[in-house]
Structure formats: structure tokens, C-alpha cells
Amino acid sequence: MKPYRLVDLVDDRPAEGVFRVNRALFSDPELFDLEMKHVFESGWVFLGMASQAADLHDYFTTRIGRIPVIVARGKDGVLRCFVNSCPHKGARIATQPSGNARLFACPYHSWTFDSSGACKNVKWHNAGAYGQGFTEEDHDLAPIARFGEYRGFLFGSLSADVPSLDDHLGEARHMLDLVADQSDEGLELVPGRVRFTFAANWKMQLENCSDQYHFTSTHPSLIKVLERRAAGENGAAVKSSLAGADFWKGGDEGIVGGSYIFEHGHVVTWGRMEPNPSQALYSSHTALLEKFGADRTAWMFNMRNLSLFPNAQVAVNASTQLRVIRPIAHNLTEMETWCLVPKGESAEARRLRIRQYEDFFNPTGMAIADDNAVYEECQTGMTGQDGPWLQGHARGLAATRKGGNDLSDRLGMEPVSSVAGPSQLADETLFQGYYHAWLDRMSEVLA
Ligand code: FES
Ligand SMILES: [Fe+2]
């Protein structure tokens, strides 16, 4: 690896109106290794939803960076997270994505562990002629350093040297509240899961979730279908909630969308959507108005794509999607995605939400395949390069305001900065939030 300095990687000169990113952040495998260690394995990352392990002894498996972990609910009802690696010789104890297990038996030599990670048996222990040192050693699965929940969203850190989870999420919690408040019973994932890979760097996905600029360019076939349905063709087709929205259509000079940057790299991009019957949430509109008032309810119906740095996204647009980003290599990323739903919504609302989900999301939907294809084009276009600078992080700079605006005030939310404007403004400065967090974490290793 070249002896990179941070200033070689991100060119951030706000006074001069410059913010540029080096292509090496996407194309250098050694920088990728540093990211795994210092971004993913040294700070808070998203793990999953508490509802994925709702009952005693339920568990699911995931990773923190490269490290496999198990999230399990013990017989005491407490959720814990431990490293999915046997103390004996390192094998993964749980090999399935999820399940229910009072005991995990290691597939190699059958050491067993209970659902709180405690070692319950070392096979043939008594005949093993172990020395005193072994007997005194801890044989339990190693708990991760920090583990926490915010309104059903679970996070973990391999390092204890991190802020509290509430501090880490900061003002972005308001955006999670808008989702969690939709049901008194909380949130759940529609059963079934989708896992797919794309041959590009993980930051392509991080950026694209907040990229309003690409929508009309990358998704022309989706837009054609929406237009044909709006014109009455194929009346039986699912009604897209995006068809009635104006934030992507252009021409409107009023405020139809914008973005917020929060501390620690979290960002949201939003677009105005008037509550309408094509939205699954619409059947709760009256109840939500009564409970939360006009301002909060209006926000619940807006399109909002939230990214929680570095690896979680909640996309509220055509339906509601939870995404977990798992980087595998500098040019390979695995995604796990689910339809995220308020518990207890009506069968009709749930049906609409799932149909809209299939229509837009999944590698088989009309949007996601387009996105994956352009990520791979970018990766191919950038292979092996550490220059010239990318110019994709500057749009909107002159419209950026410090702090929030009238719309964030309505939620009592205080972002670091905000942009609001007509659809064709299509802010790209919110990506800078990611790179400021990236610089913070990478400054541990690069001068
Ligand atoms: S590696 Fe787990 S029991 Fe041997
Ligand atoms: Fe897209």
C-alpha cells in the first residue's frame, strides 16, 4: 500500500468549496483491510432487530467486520452477543443464519454452550488429563465488548472504547423513532430473507441509499412502468406509493426534499410525500394524527432513506426496507435485506406493503438490480486507480446550512447540517457525513 496520508484520501476544504474523495477508497484492497479493522471492528455496528430473537433461546448469526458473532436470547430472557468461535480450536458454533437452541454443540469436538454463551460441557473432560491451567481457564464464548438496543434495533462493538449507544446514534434516533412509533407493539421483519452480493465496494451502497441524483437516470424502466400504470394500463398491478410523489419529478421550485447529516456519520435523505392511500401506513393515518400530531405524522409519510454508519439502512420509500451491508472485499459486498414492518398492522396494509416491496426491492424487483449494475460499473471504471479525484460529493455545497431547518425543528431534531430545496438540487454533500466519520476512525492509523 502506498504511504497514504488522510489528506491524500479525502480532500476537504470547506472554505474553498472543495470536497473530493480518492478512488483508492474503493479500489485499494489494503485500505479495505484497514477499514475492516478500524471502521467495522473498532466501533458500533448494526447487528439486527430484537424481533429476530424474540423468544427464549432464539438466536441469529451475523458478523462485525470479519468477526462472526451470535446474538441469542438466554433462558433469562436477556439478549447477548458473543463471538461465534469455539474456545477449543476456533470453529463456528452456530452455522445457521437463525434458529432456536438451548444448547449449541460445536461441530468439531462437541463442546457445548448454552444460549447465554456459557460452556456446559467439554467432551470427555474427566478423562482428558487436563492440567490445572486449563481447568482454571474460562471456556465460555467470548462476549463482545459492547452491546445495546435502541427501540428494537441492536448494535454491537468489539471495542469498549466507544461512546454510549445513545451518543453514537445521537439525533439520528429521531429517524428511528418515526419508524418505531408506527406501532405500539414495535417492529418486526417479514419472515424470509434475501441475501445477495454485488461486485463493488461497500461504500457504493452506503452512498446510493442517500443519492437522489441517480433516480431518474438509473431507473428509467421503473419510471416508465410507474407512468404506464398511472395512465391506467394494467389496472391490476400494485399501486406504487412513489407514483404520487413529486420529489423526484423535477420542475417544482418549492421545497420537495433534502437531507440531514448527523454526528458519527449517520445521514438521511428525504422527499415530500403527501399521505395517500397507496401507502401501507395510510390506514393508520387518523390514529397517528391523534397520537403524534400533524408535524410528526407528516414526517412519517415522507420518503426517508436513513443510513446508520457504517452498515445499516432503513429505506422508507416504495415500501419499508431494512438493509445490512457486509463488506467482503474491496470489490465485493454482501447485502441482507428485509421488509421492516410495524407489528399488528392490518392484513390489507401488510399485503400492500409486501407487494410494493417485491415490486421495487430485492434483486428481482425493478429498482435494486439497476443499482447493483451501476455499482459494478463504477467499480470496474475505478479499478486500480488512486486518482483523479472523484467529483461526486460536492453537489449542494452552496445550499448547505449549519444545523437544522424549520422541518427538523418540527421533530425537535438537531442535525449537524441540512439541505432543503427543489427536486433537481439532489444534494450530494450528505455523503460528506460518511467520510467525516470514516476520517475519524481511520485517523487512528493514517497520519
Ligand atoms: S473446535 Fe469446538 S470443540 Fe473442537
Ligand atoms: Fe436506485
PDB file of C-alpha atoms and ligand atoms in Angstrom, residues 85-93 105-113 123, ligand 1:
ATOM      1  CA  SER A  85     -15.905 -19.139  17.577  1.00  0.00           C
ATOM      2  CA  CYS A  86     -15.189 -22.143  19.749  1.00  0.00           C
ATOM      3  CA  PRO A  87     -12.587 -21.672  22.517  1.00  0.00           C
ATOM      4  CA  HIS A  88     -11.236 -25.146  21.680  1.00  0.00           C
ATOM      5  CA  LYS A  89      -9.999 -24.737  18.114  1.00  0.00           C
ATOM      6  CA  GLY A  90     -11.953 -21.831  16.781  1.00  0.00           C
ATOM      7  CA  ALA A  91     -14.802 -23.452  14.817  1.00  0.00           C
ATOM      8  CA  ARG A  92     -18.043 -21.553  14.370  1.00  0.00           C
ATOM      9  CA  ILE A  93     -20.518 -22.883  16.918  1.00  0.00           C
ATOM     10  CA  ALA A 105     -22.838 -28.064  20.095  1.00  0.00           C
ATOM     11  CA  CYS A 106     -19.599 -27.354  18.313  1.00  0.00           C
ATOM     12  CA  PRO A 107     -19.477 -29.328  15.055  1.00  0.00           C
ATOM     13  CA  TYR A 108     -15.814 -30.276  15.572  1.00  0.00           C
ATOM     14  CA  HIS A 109     -15.379 -31.918  19.034  1.00  0.00           C
ATOM     15  CA  SER A 110     -18.833 -31.314  20.567  1.00  0.00           C
ATOM     16  CA  TRP A 111     -18.043 -28.835  23.290  1.00  0.00           C
ATOM     17  CA  THR A 112     -21.431 -27.366  24.196  1.00  0.00           C
ATOM     18  CA  PHE A 113     -22.561 -23.879  25.156  1.00  0.00           C
ATOM     19  CA  LYS A 123     -16.431 -33.709  25.879  1.00  0.00           C
TER      20      LYS A 123
HETATM   21  S1  FES B   1     -13.316 -26.702  17.806  1.00  0.00           S
HETATM   22 FE1  FES B   1     -15.066 -26.677  19.037  1.00  0.00          FE
HETATM   23  S2  FES B   1     -14.998 -28.479  20.165  1.00  0.00           S
HETATM   24 FE2  FES B   1     -13.180 -28.517  18.993  1.00  0.00          FE
END
